Coordinates of C-alpha atoms in Angstrom, one line a residue:
S1 CA -34.5 139.8 255.1
S2 CA -34.0 141.4 258.4
G3 CA -37.6 142.7 258.3
I4 CA -38.9 139.1 257.7
N5 CA -36.8 137.7 260.6
A6 CA -38.0 140.5 262.9
E7 CA -41.7 139.6 262.2
W8 CA -41.2 135.9 262.6
P9 CA -43.7 134.9 265.3
L10 CA -41.4 132.2 266.8
R11 CA -38.3 134.5 267.0
P12 CA -38.7 135.4 270.7
G13 CA -38.8 131.7 271.7
R14 CA -36.3 130.3 269.2
Y15 CA -33.7 129.4 271.9
I16 CA -36.4 127.7 274.1
I17 CA -37.4 125.7 271.1
M18 CA -33.8 124.8 270.3
M19 CA -33.2 123.7 273.9
N20 CA -36.4 121.6 273.9
G21 CA -35.2 119.8 270.8
L22 CA -31.7 119.2 272.2
F23 CA -32.9 117.8 275.5
A24 CA -35.5 115.7 273.7
V25 CA -32.7 114.1 271.7
Y26 CA -30.6 113.7 274.9
A27 CA -33.6 111.9 276.6
G28 CA -34.1 109.7 273.5
F29 CA -30.5 108.5 273.8
L30 CA -30.7 108.2 277.6
Y31 CA -33.7 105.9 277.3
N32 CA -32.6 104.5 274.0
D33 CA -36.1 105.2 272.6
I34 CA -36.5 106.7 269.1
F35 CA -40.0 106.4 267.8
S36 CA -40.4 103.4 270.2
L37 CA -37.4 101.7 268.6
S38 CA -34.0 101.1 270.1
I39 CA -30.6 101.3 268.3
N40 CA -27.6 99.2 269.1
I41 CA -24.7 101.7 269.1
F42 CA -22.3 100.2 271.6
G43 CA -23.2 96.5 271.4
S44 CA -25.8 94.7 273.5
S45 CA -24.6 92.9 276.6
W46 CA -27.3 90.2 276.1
Q47 CA -26.5 87.3 273.9
P48 CA -29.2 84.6 273.9
T49 CA -27.7 81.1 273.9
N50 CA -30.9 79.0 274.0
Y51 CA -32.4 79.9 270.6
T52 CA -35.2 77.4 271.0
R53 CA -36.4 79.4 274.0
Y54 CA -36.5 82.6 271.8
E55 CA -38.1 80.9 268.8
K56 CA -35.4 81.3 266.2
N57 CA -37.0 81.7 262.8
S58 CA -36.1 80.3 259.4
S59 CA -34.1 83.3 258.4
H60 CA -31.6 82.7 261.4
Y61 CA -32.8 85.8 263.2
I62 CA -34.4 85.9 266.6
N63 CA -38.1 86.2 266.2
P64 CA -39.1 89.8 267.1
D65 CA -42.5 88.5 268.1
A66 CA -41.1 86.1 270.7
I67 CA -41.5 86.8 274.4
Y68 CA -38.3 87.6 276.3
G69 CA -38.0 87.5 280.1
L70 CA -34.5 88.9 280.7
D71 CA -32.9 87.3 283.6
P72 CA -29.4 88.5 284.5
I73 CA -28.6 85.3 286.3
G74 CA -27.2 83.0 283.6
D75 CA -25.1 82.8 280.5
E76 CA -27.1 85.3 278.4
Y77 CA -25.8 88.4 280.2
N78 CA -22.1 89.0 280.0
G79 CA -22.1 91.3 283.1
D80 CA -21.0 94.5 281.3
P81 CA -23.5 97.4 281.4
Y82 CA -24.4 99.2 278.2
L83 CA -22.1 102.2 277.8
F84 CA -24.8 104.9 277.7
G85 CA -28.6 104.6 278.2
I86 CA -30.6 101.4 278.2
D87 CA -29.5 98.2 276.5
P88 CA -31.4 97.9 273.2
F89 CA -32.3 94.3 274.0
W90 CA -34.7 95.5 276.7
N91 CA -37.0 96.8 274.0
L92 CA -37.9 93.1 273.3
A93 CA -38.2 92.1 276.9
E94 CA -41.4 90.9 278.5
N95 CA -40.5 92.8 281.7
K96 CA -39.4 96.0 279.9
L97 CA -42.1 98.2 281.5
T98 CA -41.2 97.1 285.0
F99 CA -37.5 97.8 284.5
V100 CA -37.9 101.1 282.6
N101 CA -40.5 102.5 285.1
S102 CA -38.1 102.0 288.0
Y103 CA -35.3 103.5 286.0
K104 CA -37.2 106.6 285.1
M105 CA -38.7 107.1 288.6
K106 CA -35.2 107.1 290.1
L107 CA -33.9 109.6 287.4
A108 CA -36.8 111.9 288.2
V109 CA -36.0 111.9 291.9
I110 CA -32.3 112.6 291.2
L111 CA -33.1 115.5 288.9
G112 CA -35.6 116.9 291.5
L113 CA -33.0 116.8 294.3
T114 CA -30.4 118.4 292.0
Q115 CA -32.7 121.3 291.0
M116 CA -34.0 121.9 294.6
T117 CA -30.4 121.9 296.0
F118 CA -29.4 124.4 293.3
G119 CA -32.4 126.6 294.3
L120 CA -31.2 126.6 298.0
I121 CA -27.7 127.5 296.8
L122 CA -29.2 130.5 295.0
S123 CA -30.9 131.5 298.3
F124 CA -27.5 131.5 299.9
F125 CA -26.1 134.0 297.4
N126 CA -29.3 136.1 297.8
Y127 CA -28.7 136.3 301.6
K128 CA -25.1 137.0 301.1
F129 CA -25.7 139.7 298.5
K130 CA -28.3 141.5 300.7
G131 CA -26.1 141.2 303.8
K132 CA -28.6 138.9 305.7
T133 CA -26.0 136.8 307.5
L134 CA -28.5 135.7 310.1
N135 CA -30.7 134.1 307.4
I136 CA -27.7 132.1 306.2
Y137 CA -27.2 130.4 309.6
C138 CA -30.9 130.2 310.6
T139 CA -32.6 129.5 307.3
F140 CA -30.3 128.3 304.6
L141 CA -28.2 126.0 306.7
P142 CA -31.0 124.0 308.4
Q143 CA -32.9 123.8 305.2
M144 CA -30.0 122.4 303.3
I145 CA -29.2 119.9 306.0
F146 CA -32.9 118.8 306.3
L147 CA -33.2 118.3 302.5
Q148 CA -30.0 116.2 302.3
C149 CA -30.8 114.1 305.4
L150 CA -34.1 113.0 303.8
I151 CA -34.1 113.3 300.0
G152 CA -30.3 113.4 299.7
Y153 CA -30.1 110.1 301.6
L154 CA -32.8 108.6 299.2
V155 CA -30.6 109.6 296.2
F156 CA -27.6 108.1 298.0
M157 CA -29.5 104.8 298.4
I158 CA -30.4 104.9 294.7
F159 CA -26.8 105.1 293.6
F160 CA -25.6 102.7 296.2
K161 CA -28.2 100.1 295.0
W162 CA -27.1 100.6 291.4
F163 CA -23.4 100.1 292.2
A164 CA -23.5 97.5 295.1
C165 CA -26.5 95.3 294.3
D166 CA -26.9 92.8 291.5
A167 CA -29.3 90.0 290.6
T168 CA -27.5 87.6 293.1
T169 CA -28.1 89.9 296.1
D170 CA -31.2 91.2 297.9
Q171 CA -33.1 94.0 296.2
P172 CA -34.5 96.2 299.1
S173 CA -37.3 98.6 298.3
L174 CA -35.8 102.1 298.7
L175 CA -39.2 103.6 299.5
I176 CA -39.8 101.1 302.3
C177 CA -36.3 101.9 303.6
L178 CA -37.1 105.6 303.7
I179 CA -40.5 105.0 305.5
N180 CA -38.9 102.6 308.0
M181 CA -36.4 105.3 309.0
F182 CA -39.3 107.0 310.9
L183 CA -41.7 104.2 311.6
K184 CA -39.0 101.8 312.9
F185 CA -36.6 104.4 314.4
A186 CA -33.3 102.8 315.3
G187 CA -35.0 99.4 315.0
E188 CA -33.7 96.2 313.5
I189 CA -33.6 96.2 309.7
D190 CA -36.0 93.7 308.2
E191 CA -34.6 90.7 306.4
G192 CA -33.8 91.5 302.8
M193 CA -33.8 95.3 303.4
Q194 CA -30.2 95.7 304.4
L195 CA -28.2 97.8 302.0
Y196 CA -24.9 98.3 304.0
P197 CA -23.5 97.7 307.5
M198 CA -24.5 100.0 310.3
Q199 CA -27.5 101.1 308.3
R200 CA -29.9 101.4 311.2
Y201 CA -27.5 103.7 313.2
I202 CA -26.8 105.9 310.2
Q203 CA -30.5 106.3 309.4
A204 CA -31.3 107.0 313.1
A205 CA -28.6 109.7 313.1
L206 CA -30.0 111.3 309.9
V207 CA -33.5 111.4 311.4
V208 CA -32.3 113.0 314.6
V209 CA -30.4 115.7 312.6
A210 CA -33.5 116.3 310.4
V211 CA -35.7 116.7 313.5
I212 CA -33.2 119.1 315.1
C213 CA -33.3 121.3 311.9
V214 CA -37.1 121.9 312.4
P215 CA -36.8 124.0 315.6
W216 CA -33.6 125.4 314.3
M217 CA -35.5 126.9 311.4
F218 CA -38.5 127.9 313.6
V219 CA -37.1 129.6 316.7
A220 CA -33.4 130.4 316.2
K221 CA -33.9 133.5 314.1
P222 CA -36.7 135.1 316.3
I223 CA -34.7 134.4 319.5
I224 CA -31.5 135.9 318.2
E225 CA -33.2 139.0 316.8
H226 CA -35.0 139.5 320.2
M227 CA -31.9 139.1 322.2
Y228 CA -29.7 141.2 319.9
P229 CA -31.7 144.2 318.4
R230 CA -28.7 145.3 316.3
V231 CA -28.8 142.0 314.5
R232 CA -32.5 142.5 313.7
Q233 CA -31.8 146.1 312.5
A234 CA -29.0 145.0 310.2
N235 CA -31.0 142.0 308.9
Y236 CA -34.0 144.0 307.9
Q237 CA -32.3 147.1 306.7
Q238 CA -33.2 147.8 303.1
F239 CA -30.6 147.2 300.5
D240 CA -30.7 150.7 299.2
N241 CA -30.7 152.1 302.8
E242 CA -34.1 153.8 302.3
G243 CA -36.9 153.9 304.7
D244 CA -37.3 154.7 308.4
D245 CA -35.5 152.3 310.8
E246 CA -38.1 152.7 313.5
E247 CA -40.8 151.7 311.1
E248 CA -38.8 148.7 310.0
E249 CA -38.4 147.7 313.6
E250 CA -42.1 147.9 314.3
D251 CA -43.0 146.0 311.1
H252 CA -40.6 143.1 312.1
G253 CA -41.3 142.4 315.7
M254 CA -40.6 139.1 317.3
M255 CA -44.2 137.8 316.8
D256 CA -44.1 138.7 313.2
V257 CA -40.8 136.9 312.7
M258 CA -42.2 133.9 314.6
V259 CA -45.2 133.7 312.4
H260 CA -43.1 134.2 309.2
Q261 CA -40.6 131.5 310.3
G262 CA -43.4 129.1 311.3
I263 CA -45.0 129.4 307.9
E264 CA -41.7 129.0 306.1
T265 CA -40.7 126.0 308.3
I266 CA -44.0 124.2 307.7
E267 CA -43.9 125.0 304.0
F268 CA -40.3 123.8 303.6
T269 CA -40.6 120.6 305.7
L270 CA -43.7 119.4 304.0
G271 CA -42.5 120.7 300.6
C272 CA -39.4 118.4 300.8
I273 CA -41.7 115.4 300.3
S274 CA -44.4 116.9 298.2
N275 CA -41.9 118.7 295.9
T276 CA -39.9 115.6 295.4
A277 CA -43.0 113.6 294.6
S278 CA -44.0 116.4 292.1
Y279 CA -40.9 115.7 290.1
L280 CA -42.3 112.2 289.4
R281 CA -44.4 113.9 286.7
L282 CA -41.2 113.6 284.6
W283 CA -41.6 109.9 284.8
A284 CA -45.3 110.0 284.1
L285 CA -44.7 112.2 281.0
S286 CA -42.0 109.9 279.7
L287 CA -44.2 106.8 280.3
A288 CA -47.1 108.4 278.4
H289 CA -44.9 109.6 275.6
A290 CA -43.3 106.1 275.2
E291 CA -46.6 104.3 275.2
L292 CA -48.1 106.7 272.6
S293 CA -45.1 106.3 270.4
E294 CA -45.2 102.6 270.6
V295 CA -49.0 102.6 269.8
L296 CA -48.4 104.8 266.7
W297 CA -45.6 102.6 265.5
S298 CA -47.3 99.2 266.0
M299 CA -50.8 100.2 265.0
V300 CA -50.0 102.4 262.1
M301 CA -46.5 102.1 260.7
Q302 CA -45.8 98.5 261.4
A303 CA -49.3 97.4 260.3
G304 CA -48.8 99.3 257.0
L305 CA -45.4 97.8 256.3
G306 CA -46.7 94.3 257.0
M307 CA -49.3 94.5 254.2
D308 CA -48.3 92.7 251.1
I309 CA -50.7 92.9 248.1
N310 CA -48.6 93.2 245.0
K311 CA -45.5 95.0 243.8
Y312 CA -47.6 97.9 242.3
V313 CA -49.8 98.6 245.3
N314 CA -47.2 98.1 248.0
P315 CA -45.2 101.3 247.3
I316 CA -48.4 103.3 247.4
L317 CA -49.5 101.7 250.7
I318 CA -46.1 102.5 252.2
I319 CA -46.3 106.2 251.1
V320 CA -49.8 106.5 252.5
T321 CA -48.9 104.7 255.7
F322 CA -45.8 106.8 256.3
S323 CA -47.7 110.1 255.6
F324 CA -50.4 109.1 258.1
W325 CA -47.9 108.1 260.7
A326 CA -45.8 111.2 260.2
V327 CA -48.9 113.5 260.6
L328 CA -50.0 111.7 263.8
T329 CA -46.5 111.8 265.2
V330 CA -46.1 115.5 264.6
A331 CA -49.6 116.4 265.9
I332 CA -49.6 114.1 268.9
L333 CA -46.0 113.4 270.0
I334 CA -44.4 116.7 269.0
V335 CA -47.1 119.3 269.3
M336 CA -49.4 118.0 272.1
E337 CA -46.9 116.1 274.1
G338 CA -44.3 118.8 273.6
L339 CA -46.7 121.5 274.9
S340 CA -47.6 119.3 277.9
A341 CA -44.0 118.6 278.7
F342 CA -43.2 122.3 278.5
L343 CA -46.0 123.3 280.8
H344 CA -45.1 120.7 283.4
A345 CA -41.4 121.7 283.3
L346 CA -42.5 125.4 283.6
R347 CA -44.5 124.4 286.7
L348 CA -41.6 122.7 288.2
H349 CA -39.5 125.8 287.8
W350 CA -42.1 128.2 289.2
V351 CA -43.2 126.1 292.2
E352 CA -40.6 123.5 293.2
F353 CA -37.5 125.4 292.2
Q354 CA -38.2 129.1 292.7
N355 CA -39.9 128.7 296.1
K356 CA -36.4 127.8 297.4
F357 CA -35.0 131.3 296.7
Y358 CA -37.4 133.7 295.0
E359 CA -38.8 136.3 297.4
G360 CA -40.6 138.8 295.1
E361 CA -39.4 141.8 297.1
G362 CA -38.3 145.2 295.8
H363 CA -40.1 148.4 294.8
L364 CA -43.2 148.6 292.7
F365 CA -42.2 149.8 289.2
A366 CA -43.7 153.3 288.5
P367 CA -42.9 154.5 285.0
F368 CA -42.2 158.2 284.4
S369 CA -45.4 160.1 283.9
F370 CA -46.1 163.9 283.6
E371 CA -49.7 163.2 284.8
R372 CA -48.4 161.6 288.0
M373 CA -46.1 164.6 288.6
L374 CA -48.9 167.2 288.0
N375 CA -51.3 165.2 290.4
G376 CA -48.6 165.0 293.0
A377 CA -48.6 161.2 293.1
D378 CA -44.8 161.0 293.1
D379 CA -44.6 163.1 296.2
E380 CA -46.7 160.5 298.1

């Protein structure tokens, strides 16, 4: 049996497949979406009182084909949020797509900030491990402050709006608030856009700090290395203490460092916005998956279950319908959508995450070879 397991083609990726499955289940419970259906585990907080409005049918159940426009102002919502995920009653709401889209977009931004912050923390440990103390103060610190002043503040507003705002208060647009931080610097907050007291002054202070971080990243390191050559020598010394110090000094002159820091500063400052926007692909993938799942359920499974011919043909129709629905679900939702989600997640790891700490330095790997020894290649 060990020989069979060793030749199993999926064996190298079995843990990735397992983690994909576990996180798919977690996302399903988070969005309360299982094959486009919701399950009521913790009890819905919505209890319709006007059954005429919801077209109560003859079997004393709310008509699932009725149109629901959930309005939290009134007696139908008891004020207690669903314990985990989205309330199942939203699956029948007319404004479901508007609500769920906003929810998923905010979650994508939160996940993006979390992963990018973790990437910067890894860069700190890289600098500390290599003894590059100057990079900690002139690269890591301003980058972390800049990221948190912009995207971190956006995530703060997301959580603040979730906890402090309800249907009876103003619902300011967080994107407009973030844009007005720069366009209306220290200006009056527009009516209906106020989240908390002293908002204009706090936002102005965050913008000032973020702007200060840009020259901090750009000129601090070259100036310090130019004024203190010992700091430059220690900062560029190879980890294994190999190489010529004079050659290292020539390769890392002030202009070289200025160009490098300029490129890194421009890439990071622009990347804070573009990388965060790139994480919205998580929302787009979730939206596409949910819509495909709903189409397959309503157009295939629900249509087949709704056919009523006679007691002999109905079981056969159910078996055929379920088989067709299962094949489409596996082929489209699991295989195609799973591959697409994996590729997008892999891209987020390679680009948005690893550019915060991965440097790609080190020595080129040269395997042992008698031919290289005889040709004298190793001596070079």
